[in-house]
Coordinates of C-alpha atoms in Angstrom, one line a residue:
Chain F
M1 CA 104.2 31.1 55.6
R2 CA 102.4 34.2 54.4
S3 CA 101.8 35.5 57.9
T4 CA 105.4 34.9 58.8
S5 CA 106.6 36.9 55.9
V6 CA 104.1 39.7 56.7
Y7 CA 105.4 39.7 60.3
L8 CA 109.0 39.7 59.3
S9 CA 108.7 42.5 56.7
G10 CA 106.6 44.5 59.1
R11 CA 109.3 44.1 61.8
K12 CA 112.0 45.2 59.4
Q13 CA 110.0 48.3 58.4
K14 CA 109.4 49.2 62.1
L15 CA 113.1 48.9 62.8
I16 CA 113.8 51.2 59.8
V17 CA 111.4 53.7 61.2
L18 CA 113.0 53.6 64.6
F19 CA 116.5 54.1 63.2
A20 CA 115.3 56.9 61.0
L21 CA 113.7 58.7 64.0
L22 CA 116.9 58.2 66.0
F23 CA 118.9 59.7 63.1
L24 CA 116.4 62.6 62.8
L25 CA 116.7 63.2 66.6
F26 CA 120.5 63.3 66.3
L27 CA 120.3 65.8 63.5
T28 CA 117.8 68.0 65.4
F29 CA 120.0 67.7 68.5
I30 CA 123.0 69.1 66.6
Y31 CA 120.8 71.8 64.9
A32 CA 119.4 72.8 68.3
L33 CA 122.8 73.1 69.8
N34 CA 123.7 75.5 67.1
S35 CA 120.5 77.6 67.3
G36 CA 120.4 80.8 69.2
S37 CA 121.9 84.3 69.0
Y38 CA 125.5 82.9 69.3
H39 CA 126.3 81.1 66.0
L40 CA 129.0 78.5 65.5
P41 CA 129.9 76.5 62.5
F42 CA 128.5 72.9 62.7
D43 CA 131.9 71.3 62.7
R44 CA 132.8 73.5 65.8
I45 CA 129.8 72.0 67.6
F46 CA 131.1 68.5 67.0
T47 CA 134.6 69.5 68.1
I48 CA 133.2 71.1 71.3
L49 CA 131.2 68.0 72.1
Y50 CA 134.1 65.7 71.4
Q51 CA 136.5 67.8 73.5
S52 CA 134.1 68.0 76.4
V53 CA 134.2 64.3 76.6
T54 CA 137.9 63.5 75.8
N55 CA 139.8 66.6 77.0
P56 CA 137.6 69.2 78.8
G57 CA 140.8 71.3 79.6
L58 CA 141.1 72.3 75.9
L59 CA 137.7 74.0 76.0
E60 CA 139.0 76.5 78.6
S61 CA 140.8 78.4 75.8
T62 CA 137.4 79.3 74.3
P63 CA 135.3 79.9 77.4
S64 CA 132.4 81.7 75.7
E65 CA 131.8 78.7 73.3
K66 CA 132.0 76.3 76.3
I67 CA 129.5 78.4 78.3
V68 CA 127.0 78.7 75.4
V69 CA 127.2 75.1 74.2
I70 CA 128.1 73.0 77.2
D71 CA 126.7 75.0 80.1
F72 CA 123.6 76.5 78.5
R73 CA 122.4 74.8 75.4
L74 CA 123.4 71.2 75.9
P75 CA 121.6 70.7 79.3
R76 CA 118.6 72.5 77.8
V77 CA 118.5 70.3 74.7
L78 CA 119.0 67.2 76.7
L79 CA 116.3 68.1 79.2
A80 CA 113.9 68.8 76.3
I81 CA 114.7 65.4 74.8
L82 CA 114.4 63.6 78.1
T83 CA 111.1 65.4 79.0
G84 CA 109.7 64.5 75.5
I85 CA 110.7 60.9 76.0
S86 CA 109.3 60.6 79.5
L87 CA 105.9 62.3 78.7
A88 CA 105.5 60.3 75.5
I89 CA 106.3 56.9 77.1
A90 CA 104.1 57.7 80.0
G91 CA 101.2 58.6 77.7
C92 CA 101.8 55.5 75.5
V93 CA 101.8 53.2 78.5
M94 CA 98.9 54.8 80.2
Q95 CA 96.9 54.6 77.0
A96 CA 97.7 50.9 76.7
L97 CA 97.0 50.2 80.3
L98 CA 93.7 51.8 80.3
R99 CA 92.8 51.0 76.7
N100 CA 92.0 54.6 76.0
P101 CA 93.8 56.6 73.3
L102 CA 92.9 59.9 75.0
V103 CA 94.6 59.1 78.3
S104 CA 97.8 61.0 79.2
P105 CA 99.5 62.3 82.3
F106 CA 97.0 65.2 82.1
T107 CA 93.9 63.0 82.1
L108 CA 95.0 61.1 85.2
G109 CA 95.4 64.2 87.3
L110 CA 99.2 64.1 87.4
S111 CA 99.7 67.5 85.8
S112 CA 97.1 69.2 88.0
A113 CA 98.6 67.7 91.1
A114 CA 102.2 68.7 90.1
S115 CA 100.8 72.2 89.4
F116 CA 99.3 72.4 92.8
G117 CA 102.6 71.3 94.4
A118 CA 104.5 73.9 92.4
A119 CA 101.9 76.6 93.2
M120 CA 102.1 75.8 96.9
A121 CA 105.8 76.0 96.8
I122 CA 105.7 79.3 95.0
V123 CA 103.1 80.9 97.3
F124 CA 104.4 79.6 100.6
G125 CA 108.1 79.4 99.7
G126 CA 110.6 77.6 101.8
S127 CA 108.2 77.6 104.9
I128 CA 106.6 74.3 103.7
M129 CA 110.0 72.6 103.5
P130 CA 112.1 74.3 106.2
F131 CA 114.9 71.7 105.9
I132 CA 115.8 73.0 102.4
P133 CA 118.3 75.9 102.6
P134 CA 117.1 79.3 101.3
E135 CA 119.6 79.2 98.4
F136 CA 117.8 76.1 97.0
Q137 CA 114.3 77.7 96.9
N138 CA 113.9 76.5 93.4
G139 CA 114.4 72.9 94.7
V140 CA 111.3 73.3 96.8
I141 CA 109.2 73.9 93.7
I142 CA 110.7 70.9 92.0
L143 CA 110.3 68.6 95.0
C144 CA 106.7 69.7 95.7
A145 CA 105.7 69.3 92.1
F146 CA 107.3 65.8 92.0
L147 CA 105.8 64.7 95.3
L148 CA 102.3 65.9 94.5
G149 CA 102.5 64.3 91.1
W150 CA 103.2 61.0 92.8
L151 CA 100.5 61.7 95.4
S152 CA 97.9 61.9 92.6
I153 CA 98.8 58.4 91.4
L154 CA 98.9 57.1 94.9
L155 CA 95.3 58.4 95.4
I156 CA 94.3 56.6 92.2
Y157 CA 96.0 53.5 93.5
G158 CA 94.1 53.8 96.8
I159 CA 90.8 54.1 95.0
S160 CA 91.6 51.1 92.8
R161 CA 92.3 49.1 95.9
M162 CA 88.8 49.9 97.2
K163 CA 86.9 49.8 93.9
G164 CA 88.9 47.6 91.6
S165 CA 91.3 48.6 88.9
S166 CA 89.1 48.6 85.8
S167 CA 90.1 51.2 83.3
A168 CA 86.8 53.2 83.8
T169 CA 87.5 53.4 87.6
L170 CA 91.0 54.6 87.1
I171 CA 90.2 57.2 84.4
L172 CA 87.3 58.5 86.5
A173 CA 89.4 58.7 89.6
G174 CA 92.1 60.5 87.7
V175 CA 89.7 63.1 86.2
V176 CA 88.2 63.7 89.6
I177 CA 91.5 64.1 91.4
G178 CA 92.7 66.4 88.6
Y179 CA 89.7 68.7 89.2
I180 CA 90.3 68.8 92.9
F181 CA 94.0 69.8 92.4
T182 CA 93.0 72.3 89.8
A183 CA 90.6 73.9 92.3
G184 CA 93.6 74.0 94.7
V185 CA 95.7 75.9 92.1
M186 CA 92.9 78.3 91.4
I187 CA 92.5 79.1 95.1
L188 CA 96.2 79.7 95.4
K189 CA 96.2 82.0 92.4
Y190 CA 93.3 83.9 93.7
L191 CA 94.8 84.4 97.2
T192 CA 98.4 85.2 96.2
N193 CA 100.0 88.5 95.2
D194 CA 100.7 89.6 91.6
E195 CA 104.3 88.7 91.6
K196 CA 103.6 85.1 92.7
L197 CA 100.6 84.9 90.4
R198 CA 102.9 85.6 87.5
E199 CA 105.4 83.0 88.6
I200 CA 102.6 80.4 88.9
T201 CA 101.3 81.3 85.5
L202 CA 104.7 80.9 84.0
W203 CA 105.3 77.5 85.6
L204 CA 101.9 76.3 84.3
M205 CA 102.9 77.4 80.8
G206 CA 105.9 75.1 81.0
G207 CA 109.3 75.7 79.6
M208 CA 112.9 74.6 79.7
W209 CA 114.1 77.6 81.8
G210 CA 115.0 75.4 84.7
A211 CA 117.4 73.3 82.5
N212 CA 120.9 72.8 84.0
W213 CA 123.2 69.9 84.4
G214 CA 121.7 69.1 87.8
A215 CA 118.3 68.6 86.3
V216 CA 119.7 66.4 83.5
V217 CA 121.7 64.3 86.0
I218 CA 118.5 63.6 88.0
V219 CA 116.1 63.2 85.1
A220 CA 118.3 61.1 82.8
P221 CA 118.7 57.9 84.9
I222 CA 115.0 58.1 86.0
T223 CA 114.0 58.3 82.3
L224 CA 116.3 55.5 81.2
L225 CA 115.3 53.1 84.0
C226 CA 111.6 53.9 83.6
F227 CA 111.9 53.4 79.8
L228 CA 113.6 50.0 80.2
Y229 CA 111.1 48.9 82.8
L230 CA 108.1 49.9 80.8
E231 CA 109.6 48.4 77.7
S232 CA 109.8 45.1 79.6
L233 CA 106.0 45.2 80.1
A234 CA 105.4 45.6 76.3
W235 CA 104.1 42.1 75.7
D236 CA 101.7 42.3 78.6
L237 CA 100.5 45.7 77.4
N238 CA 99.8 44.1 74.0
T239 CA 97.7 41.4 75.6
L240 CA 95.6 44.1 77.4
S241 CA 94.4 45.3 74.0
A242 CA 92.4 42.0 73.8
G243 CA 90.5 42.9 77.0
D244 CA 91.2 42.1 80.6
D245 CA 89.7 38.6 80.4
V246 CA 91.9 37.4 77.5
A247 CA 95.0 39.0 79.1
K248 CA 94.3 37.2 82.3
N249 CA 93.9 33.9 80.4
L250 CA 97.2 34.6 78.7
G251 CA 98.9 34.6 82.1
V252 CA 99.0 38.4 82.8
N253 CA 98.4 39.7 86.3
V254 CA 96.2 42.5 85.0
N255 CA 95.7 44.4 88.3
G256 CA 99.4 44.2 89.1
L257 CA 100.3 45.3 85.6
R258 CA 98.0 48.4 85.8
I259 CA 99.4 49.5 89.1
K260 CA 103.1 48.9 88.3
G261 CA 102.7 50.5 84.9
L262 CA 100.9 53.6 86.3
L263 CA 103.4 54.1 89.1
I264 CA 106.4 53.8 86.8
S265 CA 105.0 56.0 84.0
T266 CA 104.0 58.6 86.6
L267 CA 107.5 58.5 88.1
A268 CA 109.0 59.3 84.6
A269 CA 106.5 62.0 83.8
S270 CA 106.5 63.7 87.3
A271 CA 110.3 63.8 87.5
C272 CA 110.4 65.8 84.3
L273 CA 107.3 68.0 84.9
A274 CA 108.9 69.0 88.2
F275 CA 111.7 70.7 86.3
T276 CA 109.9 72.0 83.3
G277 CA 106.4 72.8 84.4
I278 CA 103.3 71.7 82.5
I279 CA 104.0 70.7 78.9
G280 CA 100.9 69.3 77.3
F281 CA 100.1 67.1 74.3
I282 CA 103.4 65.3 74.1
G283 CA 101.9 62.4 75.9
L284 CA 99.2 62.2 73.3
M285 CA 101.0 63.3 70.1
G286 CA 104.0 60.9 70.5
P287 CA 102.0 57.7 70.8
H288 CA 99.4 58.8 68.2
I289 CA 102.0 59.5 65.6
G290 CA 103.8 56.4 66.6
R291 CA 100.6 54.3 66.1
M292 CA 100.1 55.8 62.7
L293 CA 103.7 55.0 61.8
I294 CA 104.2 51.5 63.2
G295 CA 101.0 50.2 64.7
N296 CA 100.0 49.0 68.2
D297 CA 102.8 46.6 69.1
N298 CA 104.1 48.2 72.3
R299 CA 107.5 46.6 71.9
Y300 CA 108.1 49.0 69.0
L301 CA 105.5 51.7 69.9
I302 CA 107.1 52.6 73.2
P303 CA 110.5 53.4 71.7
C304 CA 108.9 55.0 68.7
S305 CA 106.8 57.2 71.0
A306 CA 109.9 58.0 73.0
L307 CA 111.8 59.1 70.0
L308 CA 108.9 61.1 68.6
G309 CA 108.3 62.8 72.0
G310 CA 112.0 63.8 72.3
L311 CA 112.0 65.0 68.7
I312 CA 108.8 67.0 68.9
L313 CA 109.7 68.7 72.2
L314 CA 113.2 69.5 71.1
I315 CA 111.9 71.1 67.8
S316 CA 109.3 73.0 69.8
D317 CA 111.7 74.2 72.4
T318 CA 114.2 75.2 69.8
A319 CA 111.5 77.2 68.0
A320 CA 110.4 78.6 71.4
R321 CA 113.8 80.1 72.1
T322 CA 114.6 81.2 68.5
I323 CA 111.4 82.2 66.8
M324 CA 111.2 85.6 68.5
D325 CA 114.9 85.8 69.5
P326 CA 115.8 87.3 71.9
I327 CA 112.4 87.0 73.5
E328 CA 111.6 83.4 74.5
I329 CA 108.1 82.0 74.2
P330 CA 107.0 79.3 76.7
V331 CA 107.3 75.9 74.9
G332 CA 104.0 74.9 76.5
V333 CA 102.3 77.5 74.3
I334 CA 103.9 76.2 71.2
M335 CA 102.9 72.6 72.1
Y336 CA 99.3 73.7 72.5
V337 CA 99.3 75.2 69.0
I338 CA 101.0 72.2 67.4
G339 CA 98.9 69.8 69.4
G340 CA 95.6 71.5 68.4
I341 CA 96.5 71.4 64.7
F342 CA 97.7 67.8 65.0
F343 CA 94.5 66.6 66.6
M344 CA 92.4 68.4 64.0
F345 CA 94.5 66.6 61.4
L346 CA 93.9 63.3 63.2
I347 CA 90.2 63.8 63.3
L348 CA 90.1 64.6 59.6
R349 CA 92.5 61.8 58.6
G350 CA 90.8 58.9 60.3
K351 CA 92.5 55.7 61.3
H352 CA 95.2 54.7 58.8
R353 CA 98.5 53.1 59.4
V354 CA 101.7 53.5 57.4
I355 CA 102.9 50.0 58.3
T356 CA 100.7 47.1 59.0
Chain U
M1 CA 95.2 14.5 80.7
T2 CA 92.3 15.5 82.9
L3 CA 90.9 18.8 84.2
T4 CA 89.1 18.1 87.4
I5 CA 86.8 20.6 89.2
E6 CA 85.9 19.8 92.8
K7 CA 83.3 21.6 94.8
L8 CA 83.9 24.9 93.0
S9 CA 82.1 27.9 94.4
V10 CA 82.3 31.5 93.0
K11 CA 81.0 34.7 94.3
Y12 CA 80.5 38.2 92.8
G13 CA 80.8 40.3 95.9
P14 CA 78.3 38.9 98.4
V15 CA 76.3 37.1 95.7
Q16 CA 77.1 33.4 95.2
I17 CA 77.0 32.5 91.5
L18 CA 78.3 28.9 91.5
H19 CA 77.6 26.4 94.2
E20 CA 79.9 23.4 94.7
I21 CA 80.4 22.5 91.0
S22 CA 82.3 19.2 90.5
F23 CA 83.1 17.4 87.3
S24 CA 86.0 16.0 85.2
H25 CA 86.9 16.9 81.6
V26 CA 88.9 14.4 79.6
K27 CA 90.9 14.7 76.5
G28 CA 89.3 14.6 73.1
E29 CA 85.7 15.4 74.3
V30 CA 83.4 18.3 73.6
L31 CA 81.7 19.1 76.8
C32 CA 78.8 21.6 76.4
I33 CA 77.4 23.6 79.3
I34 CA 73.8 24.6 78.9
G35 CA 71.4 26.5 81.1
P36 CA 69.3 29.6 81.1
N37 CA 70.6 33.1 81.4
G38 CA 72.2 33.7 84.8
S39 CA 72.7 30.0 85.5
G40 CA 76.5 30.5 85.8
K41 CA 77.8 29.2 82.4
S42 CA 80.0 32.2 81.7
T43 CA 81.1 32.4 85.3
L44 CA 82.2 28.7 85.2
I45 CA 84.1 29.2 82.0
K46 CA 85.8 32.4 83.3
T47 CA 86.8 30.7 86.5
L48 CA 88.4 27.8 84.7
A49 CA 90.1 30.3 82.4
G50 CA 91.8 32.0 85.4
I51 CA 89.8 35.2 85.0
L52 CA 87.7 34.8 88.2
D53 CA 89.0 33.4 91.4
P54 CA 86.9 30.7 93.1
C55 CA 85.9 31.3 96.8
E56 CA 86.0 27.6 97.5
G57 CA 86.9 24.4 95.8
T58 CA 89.8 23.3 93.6
I59 CA 90.7 23.1 89.9
T60 CA 93.3 20.4 89.2
L61 CA 95.2 19.9 85.9
D62 CA 96.5 16.4 85.7
K63 CA 96.3 16.1 89.5
R64 CA 98.1 19.5 90.1
D65 CA 96.2 22.2 91.8
V66 CA 96.2 25.2 89.4
S67 CA 96.5 27.7 92.3
E68 CA 100.0 26.2 92.9
I69 CA 101.0 26.5 89.2
S70 CA 102.3 29.8 87.8
R71 CA 99.9 31.9 85.7
N72 CA 102.1 31.4 82.7
E73 CA 102.1 27.6 83.0
V74 CA 98.3 27.6 83.3
A75 CA 98.1 29.9 80.3
K76 CA 100.0 27.3 78.3
R77 CA 97.5 24.7 79.2
I78 CA 94.1 26.5 79.1
G79 CA 92.9 28.7 76.3
Y80 CA 89.9 30.9 76.3
V81 CA 87.7 32.4 73.5
P82 CA 85.4 35.2 74.8
Q83 CA 81.9 35.8 73.4
D84 CA 82.4 39.6 72.7
F85 CA 84.5 41.4 70.2
Q86 CA 84.6 44.9 71.7
Y87 CA 88.4 44.9 72.0
L88 CA 91.3 44.9 69.6
T89 CA 89.6 47.5 67.4
S90 CA 92.9 48.9 66.2
S91 CA 94.8 45.6 65.7
T92 CA 95.4 43.6 62.6
V93 CA 94.3 40.0 62.3
L94 CA 97.9 38.9 62.5
E95 CA 98.6 41.0 65.6
A96 CA 95.5 39.5 67.3
V97 CA 96.6 35.9 66.5
I98 CA 100.2 36.6 67.6
L99 CA 98.9 37.5 71.1
G100 CA 98.2 33.8 71.6
R101 CA 102.0 33.2 71.8
R102 CA 102.3 35.4 74.9
P103 CA 102.7 32.5 77.4
H104 CA 105.5 31.0 75.2
V105 CA 107.7 34.0 74.4
Q106 CA 109.9 36.3 76.5
W107 CA 110.5 39.1 74.0
S108 CA 111.0 38.2 70.4
L109 CA 109.0 35.7 68.4
T110 CA 111.1 32.8 67.1
R111 CA 110.6 31.0 63.9
H112 CA 108.9 28.3 65.9
D113 CA 106.4 30.8 67.3
L114 CA 105.7 32.2 63.8
A115 CA 105.2 28.7 62.5
K116 CA 102.6 28.1 65.1
V117 CA 100.9 31.3 64.2
D118 CA 101.0 30.3 60.5
T119 CA 99.5 26.9 61.2
A120 CA 96.7 28.4 63.4
M121 CA 95.8 31.0 60.7
E122 CA 95.9 28.4 57.9
M123 CA 93.7 26.1 59.9
L124 CA 91.1 28.8 60.3
N125 CA 91.6 30.0 56.7
I126 CA 92.4 33.6 57.7
T127 CA 95.9 33.8 56.3
S128 CA 94.8 36.0 53.4
M129 CA 93.4 38.6 55.7
A130 CA 96.6 38.8 57.9
E131 CA 97.1 42.5 57.3
K132 CA 93.4 43.5 57.6
M133 CA 92.3 45.5 60.6
L134 CA 89.9 43.5 62.8
T135 CA 87.3 46.2 62.3
E136 CA 87.4 45.5 58.6
V137 CA 86.4 41.8 58.9
S138 CA 83.0 40.3 59.4
G139 CA 81.7 38.9 62.7
G140 CA 82.2 35.3 61.6
E141 CA 85.8 36.0 60.4
R142 CA 86.5 37.8 63.7
Q143 CA 85.4 34.8 65.7
R144 CA 87.8 32.7 63.6
V145 CA 90.6 35.1 64.4
F146 CA 89.8 34.6 68.1
I147 CA 89.8 30.9 67.7
A148 CA 93.1 31.1 65.8
R149 CA 94.6 33.1 68.7
A150 CA 93.5 30.4 71.1
I151 CA 95.0 27.7 68.8
A152 CA 98.3 29.6 68.6
Q153 CA 98.3 29.5 72.4
E154 CA 98.6 25.7 72.0
P155 CA 96.5 24.8 75.1
D156 CA 95.3 21.3 76.0
Y157 CA 91.9 22.7 77.1
F158 CA 89.9 25.1 75.1
L159 CA 87.1 27.1 76.8
F160 CA 84.5 28.8 74.6
D161 CA 82.1 31.2 76.1
E162 CA 79.0 31.3 73.8
P163 CA 81.1 31.4 70.7
T164 CA 78.2 31.6 68.2
S165 CA 76.0 34.1 70.0
A166 CA 76.5 36.9 67.4
L167 CA 76.7 34.7 64.3
D168 CA 74.3 33.6 61.5
I169 CA 73.5 30.0 61.1
R170 CA 76.2 29.3 58.5
H171 CA 78.9 30.7 60.7
Q172 CA 77.5 29.0 63.8
I173 CA 77.9 25.6 62.0
D174 CA 81.3 26.7 60.8
V175 CA 82.5 27.5 64.4
F176 CA 81.1 24.2 65.8
Q177 CA 82.7 22.2 63.1
M178 CA 86.0 23.8 64.1
I179 CA 85.3 23.1 67.8
K180 CA 84.6 19.4 66.9
N181 CA 87.8 19.3 64.8
I182 CA 89.9 20.7 67.7
A183 CA 88.6 18.1 70.0
G184 CA 88.7 15.2 67.5
S185 CA 91.6 15.5 65.2
K186 CA 93.8 17.7 67.6
N187 CA 92.9 15.5 70.6
R188 CA 92.2 18.5 72.8
S189 CA 89.4 19.0 75.3
V190 CA 86.8 21.6 74.6
L191 CA 84.4 23.1 77.0
V192 CA 81.7 25.2 75.4
A193 CA 79.0 27.4 77.1
V194 CA 76.2 27.4 74.6
H195 CA 72.7 28.9 74.4
D196 CA 71.4 27.1 71.4
L197 CA 70.3 23.7 72.6
N198 CA 70.4 22.3 69.0
F199 CA 74.2 22.7 68.9
A200 CA 74.7 21.0 72.2
Y201 CA 72.3 18.3 71.1
H202 CA 74.2 17.8 67.8
Y203 CA 77.9 18.4 68.8
A204 CA 78.3 17.5 72.4
D205 CA 79.9 14.3 73.7
R206 CA 78.7 15.2 77.2
V207 CA 76.5 17.9 78.5
I208 CA 76.3 19.8 81.9
L209 CA 72.9 21.4 82.6
L210 CA 73.3 24.3 85.0
D211 CA 70.6 26.2 86.8
E212 CA 71.1 28.9 89.5
G213 CA 74.8 28.0 89.8
K214 CA 74.2 24.3 90.4
I215 CA 74.6 21.2 88.2
V216 CA 71.1 19.9 87.6
S217 CA 72.3 17.0 85.4
M218 CA 75.5 15.8 83.8
G219 CA 76.1 13.0 81.3
T220 CA 75.5 12.1 77.7
V221 CA 73.2 14.1 75.5
D222 CA 70.4 11.6 75.9
E223 CA 70.9 11.4 79.7
V224 CA 70.8 15.2 80.2
M225 CA 68.7 16.7 77.5
T226 CA 65.4 15.1 78.5
E227 CA 62.0 16.7 78.3
D228 CA 61.7 16.7 82.1
N229 CA 65.1 18.4 82.7
I230 CA 64.6 21.0 80.0
I231 CA 61.1 21.9 81.2
S232 CA 62.2 22.0 84.9
V233 CA 65.2 24.3 84.1
Y234 CA 63.9 26.5 81.2
G235 CA 60.2 26.3 81.9
V236 CA 59.6 25.7 78.2
P237 CA 58.2 22.4 76.9
M238 CA 60.4 21.1 74.2
Q239 CA 60.3 18.4 71.5
F240 CA 63.3 16.2 70.8
I241 CA 63.3 15.0 67.2
K242 CA 65.7 12.5 65.6
T243 CA 65.8 12.1 61.8
D244 CA 68.3 10.9 59.3
A245 CA 69.4 14.5 58.8
G246 CA 70.2 15.1 62.5
R247 CA 68.8 15.7 66.0
Y248 CA 66.7 18.7 66.8
V249 CA 65.4 20.4 69.9
L250 CA 62.4 22.6 69.2
P251 CA 60.0 24.4 71.6
D252 CA 56.5 23.0 71.6
W253 CA 55.2 26.4 70.7
K254 CA 51.6 25.9 71.7
K255 CA 52.4 24.6 75.1
A256 CA 55.2 27.1 75.5
E257 CA 53.0 30.1 74.8
E258 CA 50.4 28.8 77.2
R259 CA 53.1 28.6 79.9
I260 CA 54.6 32.0 79.1
P261 CA 51.6 34.4 78.6
A262 CA 52.2 37.6 76.6
R263 CA 52.9 40.6 78.9
P264 CA 50.9 43.7 78.2
V265 CA 53.2 46.3 76.8
N266 CA 52.2 50.0 76.5
V267 CA 54.2 51.6 73.7
M268 CA 54.6 55.3 74.5

């Protein structure tokens, strides 16, 4: 019975960690809504949020508060959380699928491909998508980044169909595709004018500048559905940790799982990257901290990574817009600094878990 | 309860590894597969475990073709213990054993599942190391963890792919005692690919001798492990010794070294 009690007490601790992270995310959410040049008492934030749901008409009496909290900060905070969640679950699932802790949406070429899509849209403007009206030029960047992000994973899928879907093949294919798209971005940067070069560079740095309710309405359902789907694969992802052979013997369709998992995690990541630009390290940091906290069981690790991803990106974005207020730093820059320090810590710390 | 293999052929790309293998495997027996490197032992085990697809032939479980049974159902009937330990490097012993319940659970482990995991771990005497990382246990203990995982899977047929290849003699005997116990007291069927002929000689109820993907001989130990068969397949003269302490297969060193002359090696 000892192993049963070890399992049950471990599960209890994991659930406590998940609820603690959820609570922490909620506190950070409220703090972030109140951060910025326009200060409000905390209770006023709750009132505004409550009224916006129950009686939006009441908010019209304080239009500046409504604009700041509901129209500007809330969509930005939500987009930061959703992006953090998406990138972290994508990283977590890709690492499990390919049994490689260093895999992330970056390693598999997704970010480079999305960058190329965005750079193309910035350089060539609406001419590459003439069916989109000129007033929605920003939409062209979003659509191109999203489509190219997907194209990268479809290319990897194509290669896996020809050469098999072993993790080595997929990682190698991803790295190569990443380099090819990076070359494309470099050529576009080299050929374009200074104004567009600046725009591309800003996009590549990543940030929540593009946050609005439209983005949240598109990203939220995609993130939620992808999360639920990937969570449903958790047991199969666990079996992959014992190797492809054991997973197959345990009844898992390994090739199908790899392809489905990669497609859905790419969908989650590319939908967010399209709106925010390149934001690195979340796909690595979320799952790594999650593993240190609650171990490898993907049933708990995926939600744990999601909460950590949302939390880290929200804290980083809040810092990015308040640290040098009124000047805003791209959140991607902050993530690189935090990520670099974190991985140095990881190297020095070694492999230890909080909960076994 | 019978696992029947009929005219099974397997290819790796254009290269045919197994040629029309046919045999039946019944409950309660330890069936050892022997043969030199490259004879197709691991390929046969992996094909029966559902890891490789045959290009021809059928595998039937109690008269039902496995290709017509769902993966999950087959997983409940056939368990597999691999020969290498390169995976699960960041899992605990308990997590590794729990994986065996995958074919039986949807999402959450029930008390019944946990009881099965408990029993498997107690059988293999690894309960005390439940929280240890797999990287922290010895090779012999790790092999027991993998066997416990297969037991937690509750299959009727156990497939072992050279389970003792990385173990010292004490742990080799330990593993084969467990294998014999699984087949005998648990009334399950065990198919073991094995390199060490002594273990086949001592533990097998029946033996299949493979060479170049074909069955050379199949039957009891005495029928298959004859001097002629072993010499023709391995190219090494052997001596078969029976004493009160057990049965042994030993190379006839003098004749063997005459047959296999030393190659000149230039050490740079």
